[in-house]
Amino acid sequence: MVKLIAKSPCAGLLPKTIGTVTLTEIDAGRMTLVAPFAGQKKSVSDALKSSIGVGFPAPNRTSGTTPRAVWCGRGQALIIGADCPDLEGAACVDHSDAWAIVQIDGADATALLARLTPIDLRASTFKRGHTARTLIGHMTGGITRLGVQSFEVMVMRSMAATLMHDLTQAAQNIAARADVGD
Amino acid sequence: MRIAGRGFNRSARAVTFTFDGQSYTGRAGDTLAAALLANDVRHVARSFKYHRPRGVLTAGSEEPNALVTVGVGPKQDPNIRATTLEIYDGLAARSQNAWPSLKHDAMAINDLLSPFLSAGFYYKTFMWPKSFWEKLYEPVIRHAAGLGALSGETNQDTYEKAFAHCDVLIIGAGPAGIMAALTAARAGADVILADEGTAFGGRLLCETYDVNGRAGEEWAAQQLARLSDMENVRIMTRTTVTGAYDQGTFAALETVGSRNPHAPKECFWRIVAKRSILCAGALERPIAFPNNDRPGIMLASAVRSYLNRFGVAPGEAVTIFANNDDAHRTALDLIDAGVTVACVIDSRTDAVALGDYRLVAGGQVIATKGRHGLTSITVRDANGTHDIQTDCLAMSGGWNPTVHLTCHMNARPTWSDDILSFVPTDGSIPNMLVAGAARGVFSTLGCLADGIAVAQDTIRELGLTAPQIDTPTAEDSAYRIEPLWQVDGKGRKWLDFQNDVHVKDIALAVQENFRSVEHMKRYTTQGMATDQGKNSNVVALAVLADATGRGIPETGTTTFRPPYVPVAIAAMGAGSQGHGFAPERHTTSHKATLDRGAPMMEAGLWYRPSYFPKPHETTWLEACNREVAMVRNHVGICDVSTLGKIDIAGPDAAAFLDFVYCNTFSTLKENRVRYGLMLREDGHVMDDGTTARLGANHYVMTTTTAAAGQVMKHLDWVSQALRPDLDVRVASVTEQWAQFAVAGPKARDLLNSVLDRPIDDENWPFMSCGSVDIAGVQGRLFRISFSGEHAYEIAVPSRYGASLFRLLTAQAEAMDGGPYGMEALNVLRIEKGFITHGEIHGRVTASDIGFGRMVSQKKDCIGNAMSQRPGLLDPEREQLVGLKPVEITGKLTAGAHLFVDGADAVSENDQGYVTSVCYSPTLGHDLAQAFLKDGPNRHGDHILLVDHLRDVQTLCEVCHPVFFDPTGGLARG
Amino acid sequence: MRLPCPLCGDRDRREFYYQGHAVMLERPLRDAGANAWDDYLHNRDNPAGETRDLWHHEAGCGAWIVVTRNTVTHEVLGAILAENAKKTGAQA
Ligand SMILES: [Zn+2]
């Protein structure tokens, strides 16, 4: 009897704690990339709201928690944690397996990301629920603030090992600084 | 000599270090320069060009002389300024540019030969013959002149880089910077306060000034504590802002710690600031008098720094030579510390003593003595000349505002007659204001007040309310100075200590008509390299102005370039070594592939297996031949997930594809696949691949692995910028699907052993596609072939990729098949005449590869118009052919060129070139793909393959590029 | 250097791919002739001063944008989405 076993992008790599920072893989469940066709954004947003309770998010924003919608680039968003309804007015592309997603928690979470991304992560400008498409090291990906000391980072699934490498090295450098006496 | 009970680190613990192998003791908090002076080590370096003995000149990052090497082997770090290097237990520093020893340096002969080594010497001497440049002149010059050396081993230190953002960046934490930070922070702005020092306070750390009735350094520490408690303030010590760039971006170098082997050595910051305030202070300048470079001669401010901050007297009988009041405080501080002040020489005739010391007013130092350290000076005044015994001369030619950063965006500073120096020009850096000594405000009170006022302006520009802050009380003495640039007298008067440039060099430059300041700089090397003229620029300009009969403002300045202090390339590229060099993309079969011992090769960012070795195989070719035969006779499995997969959907999807492909896709039936060729707008081939129609308005395109990113960007470009009228959405699904080729006569049998419902030829003909289920998982199946065999590609969501790969390879092995790698894939496709980016390398057209008729003339498409240019349709162009050796054992090599047999193998006779070669185990000899002039009409001709690099010559037969199964019956059957 | 992406806001230059002058938006008709196509593909002004050029927010939202900037002062004066520039003929 043939059987296929599912494997997550960061299987065997996470979780881990380095210094004050903890890295955990997020199993986001179902993910659908939704890109409304011309003039359809409003109707798509309405359809999403009525079927899964979250609207189509504005640029650089997320909406909802579970399920949720995360803006992920020009004219598109990821519907995460629910089956995407049939949407006449949008291209709907299964992305459930396309991303490696890591949650970063801890006192140095912001300092860690500041070693990898050029975006402004200050709490006053990048608030809870804000998301950005940007660089993480040399990778293109997404960063979302989940809380005061908590972020979600997503990169292409195939780059999971590099993401681990980059996050680990940055976290180790920060942890090592704590040992430098003045 | 250490003065007991003096210095801010007077009660710090003892630290042991070595210099040139000799062990010394210093105090924690000392710089290496301070610790060496405390141990009476005055001669610490040899100069760059003439190998002259040199000592410490300054007490800051502007130090041109006291450069040392720290560490050995991979950790060897040259050209570290002893004046900023903090000592630590176990520090091993050594002098550089001296052999066999600092004291007895063989190359000091250069100093005696100096009349022959003047500026321009290299240009004039090492001219001809040209063949000597690289082999003789350069090695000789490099050996003779220079600073420290790298070890040649790979650097094993860790470096870091990071980004920071703020509303106000304040550069420098002296009196002005501290007050600016307090003002901006109080207004609620996000503030970064950065200073290159280990402690904040700037000159307050080096002088005996009081602020608000407290010792300056205590006041600074108190303010720093206040700032540290504020959440909107980020304090960055040991951080030098090295450059100012566009749109408020700054570079900064933080020294993190050489004492902890696990911590990064340095961190290279990019700071983005809405506004910035430059409070970088000022640098004291030397006076050009004869032999002003002996160890023991230093800047007056440096003498005060060593005395007041570190409790070190740089000499026992100190003399002072100056043209301004400020330098007189050196005498007062020394007397207070109990150090003998032998004499103060002031060039101003009306100078008056500020305390109880001997003053020569209207005097000048015209000579110095002491080969390895100063022993005496000769002073000339109205009464004649006389010698003074002294082991330390503190000189001051006045102060230069540290304008460097304001010049990084090409602005020039403005001359100020008030302070006889350059001050920043307003608006030099957008959104930057300058405060304090950096703009010529020299009293402590002036700096404190200016810091507040400028920060208030900055805060208002940000739209915030500027708080009222009281200015602390402090000294407010006037800055009195008269011009004194150089002193008449015999001997070389040094201007640029780091580059060994003296007054006569500038005279020579002028004499040879290098009169422009930029020409003078290149001719003499004054102000070049890491020094950037921090000490020498203004004096050199004054000398140049004098020699050319112009004023200093007319003479102008050269450009101060970033970085302000040297930055290790390792810091700028931090993290980009090893696995950090580039992202590594791993397929879902990566682990299983490694488990099988397959060597990986890089394909763009992807890692793909070269071949899957069997235990008895000793060469890659054995494995490759086996894998090729396995596919031809049984079945092979290959991970093809790396090919770009792009989902294209929307009412205008078909029209969009017709526009980006040169052939037509609107006519493709649903559940069918078609080969497509994509052109660049200039008519050359961009990429190829297959595109499947999954629904009326839904396609999935595949691209080559190499061009996936380029094609995605191109589709974005076309859909957004060229054809926003087309309603279509484009999304990469490369990562969503794990896709495997199943190729060989047994391919369908294998698939039917894993699919939930079997497939047959009738429902799944060649170039069909559709949905299939494997163990209840929905996948996609494409009947396409890149080998010429009966073949499929099967895709499942990536989470199942690893599992499916193991399943497919296990099933294949049960059928005498197995996995195959890139080497076999390459052979299979060459045998079949399929092309890759080896062939579509950017200079070939559709007709060059035999696909000219694919460029549909019924519609417009990207590249259509330009592909019809006569030059691109010329039949004489090099076009794709196959090659096989006339002798069956003949070797073919990629990159070789083709010549008519008998013609000279020179470029004029070039007939074409070879792009891909392989040994074909199927046919038993080498095969090649090549581009040959008029190739399609020369099938059957002989042509000579010549590889000049590998020294190969092989007579070949030109043939059709499809060697294997030319009718295509196998793939269809 | 920083560029104002109309969707993402001010971003570091390293997130962007540089293409060239915005004249590339004005694609000639297929039969416009060799000179028009030569101009479109190859011939560019090299202005000292204001210019409009195309950037792709590659490591960001994926938008193609038209940036107006000054080549002398390095001042960035604005940016709009390329799709809007094309649709409306708007200038950044
Ligand atoms: Zn963007």
CSV table of N, CA and C in Angstrom, one decimal, chain B residues 63 83 127 187 282 331 425 549 570 572 587 617 624 627 741 780 957:
chain,number,residue,atom,x,y,z
B,63,GLU,N,45.4,59.3,14.1
B,63,GLU,CA,46.8,59.0,14.2
B,63,GLU,C,47.4,58.5,12.9
B,83,THR,N,46.5,54.4,19.1
B,83,THR,CA,45.9,55.5,19.8
B,83,THR,C,44.4,55.2,20.1
B,127,MET,N,59.5,53.9,-15.3
B,127,MET,CA,58.7,54.1,-16.5
B,127,MET,C,58.8,53.0,-17.5
B,187,ALA,N,12.5,66.0,23.5
B,187,ALA,CA,11.3,66.3,22.6
B,187,ALA,C,10.6,65.0,22.2
B,282,ALA,N,36.8,68.8,16.6
B,282,ALA,CA,37.9,69.4,15.8
B,282,ALA,C,39.1,68.6,16.0
B,331,ALA,N,50.8,73.6,29.2
B,331,ALA,CA,51.8,74.0,30.2
B,331,ALA,C,51.2,74.0,31.6
B,425,THR,N,30.0,73.8,5.0
B,425,THR,CA,29.1,74.7,4.2
B,425,THR,C,27.7,74.2,4.5
B,549,GLY,N,51.1,81.5,-4.9
B,549,GLY,CA,50.7,82.9,-4.8
B,549,GLY,C,49.2,83.1,-4.7
B,570,ALA,N,36.0,42.8,5.6
B,570,ALA,CA,35.3,41.7,6.3
B,570,ALA,C,34.1,42.3,7.1
B,572,MET,N,32.3,45.0,6.2
B,572,MET,CA,31.2,45.4,5.2
B,572,MET,C,30.5,44.1,4.7
B,587,THR,N,16.2,21.1,-2.6
B,587,THR,CA,15.0,20.4,-3.1
B,587,THR,C,14.5,19.5,-1.9
B,617,GLU,N,31.9,2.0,-8.4
B,617,GLU,CA,32.3,2.9,-9.4
B,617,GLU,C,33.4,3.9,-8.9
B,624,CYS,N,27.7,8.0,-14.6
B,624,CYS,CA,26.9,8.7,-15.6
B,624,CYS,C,26.5,7.8,-16.7
B,627,GLU,N,23.8,5.5,-15.5
B,627,GLU,CA,22.5,6.2,-15.4
B,627,GLU,C,21.9,6.4,-16.7
B,741,ALA,N,11.0,13.9,-12.7
B,741,ALA,CA,10.9,13.3,-14.0
B,741,ALA,C,11.0,11.8,-13.8
B,780,ARG,N,0.0,16.6,-9.9
B,780,ARG,CA,-0.1,17.0,-11.3
B,780,ARG,C,0.8,16.1,-12.1
B,957,GLU,N,32.5,15.4,-38.0
B,957,GLU,CA,31.5,15.5,-39.0
B,957,GLU,C,30.3,16.3,-38.5
